[in-house]
Tab-separated table of C-alpha atoms and ligand atoms in Angstrom:
chain	number	residue	atom	x	y	z
A	1	MET	CA	24.043	26.934	16.819
A	2	ILE	CA	26.628	24.777	18.528
A	3	PRO	CA	25.918	20.955	19.084
A	4	GLN	CA	25.815	19.514	22.550
A	5	ASN	CA	29.034	17.841	23.799
A	6	PHE	CA	29.736	14.607	22.418
A	7	GLU	CA	32.604	12.033	22.303
A	8	TYR	CA	34.205	11.328	19.070
A	9	ALA	CA	35.749	7.915	17.954
A	10	ALA	CA	37.387	7.195	14.665
A	11	PRO	CA	37.738	3.438	14.467
A	12	GLY	CA	40.036	1.660	11.985
A	13	SER	CA	38.085	-1.397	11.273
A	14	LEU	CA	34.455	-2.415	10.947
A	15	LYS	CA	34.838	-4.725	13.913
A	16	GLU	CA	35.961	-1.822	16.103
A	17	ALA	CA	33.256	0.467	14.867
A	18	LEU	CA	30.493	-2.243	15.814
A	19	ALA	CA	32.063	-2.842	19.213
A	20	LEU	CA	31.903	0.921	19.985
A	21	LEU	CA	28.248	1.111	18.536
A	22	SER	CA	27.059	-1.615	20.705
A	23	ASN	CA	28.378	0.385	23.791
A	24	GLY	CA	26.019	3.322	25.105
A	25	GLU	CA	24.095	6.026	23.271
A	26	ALA	CA	26.212	6.129	20.153
A	27	ARG	CA	25.445	7.263	16.361
A	28	VAL	CA	27.509	6.693	13.370
A	29	LEU	CA	28.805	9.491	11.295
A	30	ALA	CA	29.119	9.196	7.434
A	31	GLY	CA	29.312	12.335	5.409
A	32	GLY	CA	27.805	14.461	8.088
A	33	MET	CA	25.632	16.301	5.594
A	34	SER	CA	22.399	15.427	7.525
A	35	LEU	CA	23.552	14.564	10.903
A	36	ILE	CA	25.783	17.515	11.641
A	37	PRO	CA	23.148	20.228	10.863
A	38	MET	CA	20.676	18.142	12.946
A	39	MET	CA	23.138	18.248	15.974
A	40	LYS	CA	23.691	22.055	15.443
A	41	LEU	CA	19.927	22.418	15.588
A	42	ARG	CA	19.815	20.184	18.680
A	43	LEU	CA	17.468	17.855	16.752
A	44	ALA	CA	19.990	15.100	17.471
A	45	ALA	CA	22.196	14.935	20.470
A	46	PRO	CA	24.195	11.676	20.394
A	47	GLU	CA	26.574	11.101	23.272
A	48	LYS	CA	29.104	9.479	21.028
A	49	LEU	CA	29.864	9.887	17.318
A	50	ILE	CA	31.527	6.889	15.439
A	51	ASP	CA	33.015	8.275	12.414
A	52	LEU	CA	33.006	5.616	9.619
A	53	GLY	CA	35.483	7.694	7.499
A	54	ARG	CA	38.532	5.766	8.372
A	55	VAL	CA	36.878	2.074	8.334
A	56	PRO	CA	38.282	0.258	5.311
A	57	GLY	CA	36.016	-1.530	2.865
A	58	LEU	CA	32.971	0.324	3.402
A	59	SER	CA	33.258	2.436	0.062
A	60	GLY	CA	33.420	1.270	-3.573
A	61	ILE	CA	31.299	-0.103	-6.459
A	62	THR	CA	31.850	-3.626	-7.647
A	63	GLU	CA	29.850	-5.971	-9.844
A	64	GLU	CA	29.295	-9.478	-8.703
A	65	ALA	CA	26.859	-12.150	-10.314
A	66	GLY	CA	24.416	-9.956	-11.886
A	67	SER	CA	24.433	-7.322	-8.988
A	68	ILE	CA	26.239	-4.180	-8.180
A	69	ARG	CA	27.247	-3.667	-4.635
A	70	ILE	CA	27.864	-0.182	-3.442
A	71	GLY	CA	29.521	0.328	-0.131
A	72	ALA	CA	27.642	2.530	2.241
A	73	MET	CA	30.454	5.185	2.463
A	74	THR	CA	30.370	5.576	-1.330
A	75	THR	CA	29.703	9.336	-1.984
A	76	HIS	CA	26.949	10.629	-4.222
A	77	HIS	CA	29.812	11.972	-6.447
A	78	GLU	CA	31.371	8.590	-6.834
A	79	ILE	CA	28.016	7.195	-7.890
A	80	GLU	CA	27.220	9.851	-10.272
A	81	ASP	CA	30.698	9.596	-11.833
A	82	SER	CA	30.873	5.773	-11.667
A	83	ALA	CA	31.548	4.321	-15.330
A	84	LEU	CA	30.277	0.912	-14.044
A	85	LEU	CA	27.077	2.437	-12.827
A	86	ARG	CA	26.594	4.671	-15.706
A	87	ALA	CA	26.931	1.598	-18.083
A	88	LYS	CA	25.174	-0.952	-15.965
A	89	CYS	CA	22.734	0.866	-13.614
A	90	PRO	CA	22.325	4.317	-15.051
A	91	LEU	CA	19.110	5.032	-13.005
A	92	LEU	CA	21.183	5.132	-9.752
A	93	ALA	CA	23.817	7.480	-11.256
A	94	GLU	CA	21.181	9.772	-12.573
A	95	ALA	CA	19.562	9.956	-9.035
A	96	ALA	CA	22.890	10.901	-7.624
A	97	ALA	CA	23.669	13.580	-10.065
A	98	ASN	CA	20.247	15.151	-8.875
A	99	ILE	CA	21.340	15.450	-5.184
A	100	GLY	CA	21.848	18.896	-3.731
A	101	ASP	CA	25.082	20.634	-4.895
A	102	VAL	CA	28.694	19.752	-5.525
A	103	GLN	CA	29.647	19.941	-1.925
A	104	VAL	CA	26.993	17.842	-0.832
A	105	ARG	CA	27.592	15.240	-3.465
A	106	ASN	CA	31.265	15.298	-2.387
A	107	MET	CA	30.657	14.560	1.152
A	108	GLY	CA	27.280	12.839	1.344
A	109	THR	CA	27.173	9.054	1.171
A	110	ILE	CA	24.555	6.549	-0.106
A	111	GLY	CA	24.444	4.774	3.245
A	112	GLY	CA	23.911	7.952	5.211
A	113	SER	CA	21.115	9.012	2.706
A	114	VAL	CA	19.325	5.737	2.835
A	115	ALA	CA	19.804	5.445	6.745
A	116	HIS	CA	18.591	8.974	7.199
A	117	ALA	CA	15.347	8.102	5.319
A	118	ASP	CA	14.463	11.738	4.424
A	119	PRO	CA	11.099	11.455	2.652
A	120	ALA	CA	12.189	13.836	0.138
A	121	ALA	CA	15.527	12.126	-0.652
A	122	ASP	CA	16.414	11.258	-4.227
A	123	TYR	CA	17.819	7.773	-3.910
A	124	PRO	CA	14.798	6.002	-2.488
A	125	ALA	CA	12.755	6.545	-5.730
A	126	SER	CA	15.358	4.873	-7.877
A	127	LEU	CA	16.269	2.165	-5.360
A	128	LEU	CA	12.605	1.132	-4.908
A	129	ALA	CA	12.244	0.971	-8.824
A	130	LEU	CA	15.349	-1.071	-8.858
A	131	GLU	CA	14.029	-3.468	-6.053
A	132	ALA	CA	17.378	-2.794	-4.280
A	133	LYS	CA	18.529	-4.388	-1.074
A	134	VAL	CA	20.519	-3.238	1.863
A	135	ARG	CA	22.956	-5.293	3.931
A	136	LEU	CA	23.003	-4.607	7.576
A	137	VAL	CA	25.648	-5.938	9.958
A	138	SER	CA	25.992	-5.968	13.787
A	139	ASN	CA	28.271	-7.691	16.215
A	140	GLY	CA	28.081	-11.285	15.366
A	141	SER	CA	25.247	-11.041	12.719
A	142	GLU	CA	24.083	-9.756	9.303
A	143	ARG	CA	20.926	-9.548	7.311
A	144	THR	CA	19.690	-8.291	3.928
A	145	LEU	CA	16.517	-6.386	3.640
A	146	SER	CA	14.653	-5.072	0.591
A	147	LEU	CA	14.500	-1.288	0.440
A	148	GLU	CA	10.692	-1.529	0.921
A	149	GLU	CA	11.231	-3.553	4.354
A	150	PHE	CA	14.104	-0.984	5.271
A	151	LEU	CA	12.164	2.165	4.897
A	152	VAL	CA	9.490	2.161	7.729
A	153	ASP	CA	8.352	5.781	7.959
A	154	THR	CA	9.586	9.415	7.822
A	155	MET	CA	13.167	9.273	9.111
A	156	THR	CA	12.569	5.767	10.491
A	157	THR	CA	14.095	2.617	9.082
A	158	ALA	CA	14.313	-1.038	10.223
A	159	ILE	CA	17.805	-0.635	11.397
A	160	GLU	CA	18.132	-1.958	15.058
A	161	PRO	CA	20.580	-0.389	17.566
A	162	GLY	CA	24.134	-1.817	17.065
A	163	GLU	CA	23.658	-2.156	13.336
A	164	ILE	CA	25.565	-0.610	10.550
A	165	LEU	CA	24.339	-0.378	7.025
A	166	GLN	CA	27.237	-1.967	5.194
A	167	GLU	CA	26.156	-1.857	1.514
A	168	VAL	CA	23.449	-1.257	-1.013
A	169	ILE	CA	22.869	-3.965	-3.484
A	170	VAL	CA	21.211	-3.072	-7.018
A	171	PRO	CA	20.810	-5.278	-10.067
A	172	VAL	CA	22.732	-4.891	-13.266
A	173	GLU	CA	20.278	-3.419	-15.526
A	174	ASN	CA	18.690	-5.321	-18.396
A	175	PRO	CA	19.993	-3.176	-21.523
A	176	ALA	CA	16.353	-3.427	-23.027
A	177	VAL	CA	15.008	-1.567	-20.092
A	178	GLY	CA	14.556	2.300	-20.390
A	179	VAL	CA	15.121	4.228	-17.307
A	180	ASN	CA	14.439	7.687	-16.183
A	181	TYR	CA	14.285	9.997	-13.088
A	182	GLN	CA	12.199	13.174	-12.901
A	183	LYS	CA	12.601	15.516	-9.975
A	184	MET	CA	10.718	18.592	-9.303
A	185	VAL	CA	13.194	20.511	-7.181
A	186	GLN	CA	12.533	22.598	-4.152
A	187	PRO	CA	14.368	25.696	-5.022
A	188	ALA	CA	15.728	26.625	-1.573
A	189	SER	CA	16.799	23.035	-0.331
A	190	GLY	CA	17.307	21.133	-3.533
A	191	PHE	CA	15.412	18.259	-2.245
A	192	ALA	CA	12.499	16.763	-4.369
A	193	ILE	CA	8.945	18.261	-3.909
A	194	VAL	CA	8.241	15.072	-5.970
A	195	GLY	CA	10.644	12.757	-7.670
A	196	VAL	CA	9.682	9.789	-9.836
A	197	ALA	CA	11.962	6.972	-11.189
A	198	ALA	CA	10.662	4.665	-13.835
A	199	ARG	CA	12.000	1.456	-15.461
A	200	VAL	CA	10.160	0.167	-18.484
A	201	ALA	CA	10.640	-2.527	-21.017
A	202	LYS	CA	8.334	-2.984	-24.200
A	203	THR	CA	7.745	-5.556	-26.717
A	204	ASN	CA	6.197	-4.484	-30.098
A	205	GLY	CA	5.703	-1.034	-28.486
A	206	LYS	CA	3.761	-2.374	-25.487
A	207	PRO	CA	5.081	-2.104	-21.949
A	208	VAL	CA	5.819	-5.626	-20.598
A	209	PHE	CA	7.814	-4.627	-17.462
A	210	VAL	CA	7.250	-1.483	-15.347
A	211	ARG	CA	8.709	-0.437	-12.113
A	212	VAL	CA	8.014	2.947	-10.486
A	213	GLY	CA	9.306	4.444	-7.395
A	214	VAL	CA	8.114	7.762	-5.766
A	215	THR	CA	9.567	10.101	-3.364
A	216	GLY	CA	8.744	13.451	-1.928
A	217	LEU	CA	5.102	12.966	-2.036
A	218	ALA	CA	4.424	10.851	1.074
A	219	GLY	CA	5.896	10.279	4.524
A	220	LYS	CA	8.193	7.759	2.847
A	221	ALA	CA	9.189	6.942	-0.546
A	222	TYR	CA	6.924	4.249	-2.071
A	223	ARG	CA	6.760	1.846	-5.073
A	224	ALA	CA	3.805	3.046	-7.188
A	225	SER	CA	2.358	-0.503	-8.069
A	226	GLY	CA	-1.076	1.014	-9.059
A	227	VAL	CA	0.926	3.043	-11.873
A	228	GLU	CA	2.933	-0.177	-12.937
A	229	LYS	CA	-0.370	-2.168	-13.168
A	230	VAL	CA	-2.379	0.396	-15.244
A	231	LEU	CA	0.555	0.875	-17.668
A	232	LEU	CA	0.834	-2.857	-18.066
A	233	GLU	CA	-2.941	-3.226	-18.809
A	234	THR	CA	-3.426	-0.234	-20.937
A	235	GLY	CA	-0.032	0.945	-22.154
A	236	ASP	CA	-1.485	4.361	-21.615
A	237	VAL	CA	1.007	6.665	-19.939
A	238	MET	CA	-1.606	9.442	-18.833
A	239	LYS	CA	-4.065	6.885	-17.353
A	240	ALA	CA	-1.044	5.246	-15.420
A	241	ALA	CA	0.196	8.570	-14.178
A	242	ALA	CA	-3.267	9.588	-12.893
A	243	VAL	CA	-3.300	6.858	-10.144
A	244	VAL	CA	0.243	7.793	-8.742
A	245	ALA	CA	-1.252	9.489	-5.627
A	246	ASN	CA	-4.264	7.170	-5.192
A	247	GLY	CA	-4.742	6.364	-1.471
A	248	VAL	CA	-1.566	8.552	-0.600
A	249	ASP	CA	-1.519	10.874	2.358
A	250	ALA	CA	0.478	13.522	0.605
A	251	ASN	CA	2.947	15.913	2.396
A	252	SER	CA	2.027	19.495	2.668
A	253	ASP	CA	4.455	22.328	3.612
A	254	LEU	CA	5.221	26.111	2.829
A	255	PHE	CA	6.260	25.260	-0.796
A	256	ALA	CA	3.559	22.947	-1.862
A	257	SER	CA	0.232	21.890	-0.645
A	258	ALA	CA	-0.860	18.246	-0.626
A	259	ASP	CA	-3.131	18.750	-3.657
A	260	TYR	CA	-0.371	20.555	-5.621
A	261	ARG	CA	2.132	17.858	-4.730
A	262	LYS	CA	-0.530	15.222	-6.008
A	263	HIS	CA	-0.941	16.940	-9.154
A	264	MET	CA	2.720	17.318	-9.642
A	265	ALA	CA	3.260	13.782	-8.891
A	266	GLN	CA	0.967	12.898	-11.884
A	267	VAL	CA	2.957	15.328	-14.154
A	268	TYR	CA	6.223	14.063	-13.163
A	269	THR	CA	5.136	10.400	-13.353
A	270	ALA	CA	3.960	10.926	-16.877
A	271	ARG	CA	7.266	12.438	-17.783
A	272	ALA	CA	9.321	9.788	-16.389
A	273	LEU	CA	7.238	7.148	-17.970
A	274	THR	CA	7.439	8.727	-21.277
A	275	GLN	CA	11.129	9.143	-21.145
A	276	ALA	CA	11.642	5.545	-20.043
A	277	LEU	CA	9.422	4.108	-22.689
A	278	ALA	CA	11.499	6.363	-25.237
A	279	GLY	CA	14.685	4.753	-23.968
A	280	ALA	CA	13.463	1.247	-23.947
A	281	ALA	CA	14.838	-0.984	-26.775
B	1	FAD	C1	22.421	21.665	1.482
B	1	FAD	C2	22.034	20.329	1.272
B	1	FAD	C3	21.154	19.893	0.293
B	1	FAD	C4	20.892	18.664	0.059
B	1	FAD	N1	20.030	18.173	-1.095
B	1	FAD	C5	19.734	16.961	-1.116
B	1	FAD	C6	18.984	16.528	-2.268
B	1	FAD	O1	18.618	17.351	-3.178
B	1	FAD	N2	18.600	15.266	-2.358
B	1	FAD	C7	18.943	14.284	-1.474
B	1	FAD	O2	18.619	13.148	-1.483
B	1	FAD	N3	19.636	14.722	-0.272
B	1	FAD	C8	20.033	15.915	-0.164
B	1	FAD	N4	20.755	16.310	0.986
B	1	FAD	C9	21.111	15.269	1.996
B	1	FAD	C10	22.512	14.533	1.548
B	1	FAD	O3	22.261	13.651	0.500
B	1	FAD	C11	23.042	13.793	2.709
B	1	FAD	O4	24.281	13.490	2.333
B	1	FAD	C12	22.361	12.555	3.100
B	1	FAD	O5	21.036	12.782	3.505
B	1	FAD	C13	23.065	11.853	4.454
B	1	FAD	O6	24.429	11.318	3.947
B	1	FAD	P1	25.543	11.499	4.989
B	1	FAD	O7	26.539	10.591	4.358
B	1	FAD	O8	25.922	12.935	4.993
B	1	FAD	O9	25.158	11.037	6.369
B	1	FAD	P2	25.303	11.507	7.899
B	1	FAD	O10	24.745	12.946	7.808
B	1	FAD	O11	26.596	11.387	8.325
B	1	FAD	O12	24.249	10.677	8.493
B	1	FAD	C14	22.972	10.646	8.408
B	1	FAD	C15	22.224	9.603	9.245
B	1	FAD	O13	22.481	8.259	8.707
B	1	FAD	C16	23.145	7.564	9.837
B	1	FAD	N5	24.127	6.724	9.100
B	1	FAD	C17	25.063	7.234	8.159
B	1	FAD	N6	25.821	6.195	7.585
B	1	FAD	C18	25.212	5.098	8.159
B	1	FAD	C19	25.517	3.714	8.036
B	1	FAD	N7	26.398	3.293	7.269
B	1	FAD	N8	24.869	2.754	8.707
B	1	FAD	C20	23.885	3.260	9.699
B	1	FAD	N9	23.547	4.406	9.801
B	1	FAD	C21	24.259	5.342	9.071
B	1	FAD	C22	23.719	8.593	10.888
B	1	FAD	O14	23.993	7.910	12.206
B	1	FAD	C23	22.779	9.615	10.761
B	1	FAD	O15	21.588	9.269	11.609
B	1	FAD	C24	21.214	17.731	1.080
B	1	FAD	C25	21.974	18.107	2.245
B	1	FAD	C26	22.338	19.366	2.329
B	1	FAD	C27	23.116	19.814	3.539
């Protein structure tokens, strides 16, 4: 299908992009991997597209005072391939490597993925487990939100009209923490039927730090604090995994019923926790 008519602008600076965005019914374009198909299906019909592709300073991965800052326009492939992330935040590089196919990873961006807030997207599980933050800028102001605050609901975020997601901030990983991302792939789309990211540290074999993020199961990705609590209290992976879907209103579609998804969430949580524990120092 052909999208509705729209105006196109390719600003050369962030200031110019923000000025254009504050004017009328406009939407920013990043990798176009989600927005363009939505426009072709007429599920989105922005009057104006503001292409961020020529805005300098919006991509790149840098380390600063215990954190790693990832520009919104950094592609999935750059994240997957980043020596810095592989060494200092391997969970995120692992999540990126799980996204779609090579073409999607070459074009799609972390900012676009996070702003799109697809409930089956890969990054949110890892970003929640990492307690990541996002930095939003608008004409004259900026704010930083935790990913939990940012993800509001299915394809709905806390982003306000006129705001651009500028960067995603993750911590430099403690080398003692074991990390793992397990994804049950929907074979047609490549998205997650369920995806579970885990970070675990242990002392004398007992878990002393646990963070778990889950995607694909519910209307939005969530931090599985029940799983974290049970693993810390019992050290028992199966008991911890058993509570991952407690109280969750699970998604159901042609490929996976809610009950099947809940069951697979337990299986994939157990796998992610086991692998993360094995990798913990
Ligand atoms: C065939 C296929 C398979 C895929 N498989 C997977 C998969 O397995 N896992 C997965 O997680 N994803 C998958 N995706 C989605 C992919 O990761 C997209 O790249 C991502 O969802 C959107 O990123 P984008 O840069 O392409 O954003 P765009 O499509 O350009 O934009 C998406 C939305 O975000 C907004 N936006 C973009 N950047 C910003 C910004 N900086 N600030 C504010 N708003 C912004 C846009 O206005 C738009 O509403 C797949 C996509 C395709 C086409």
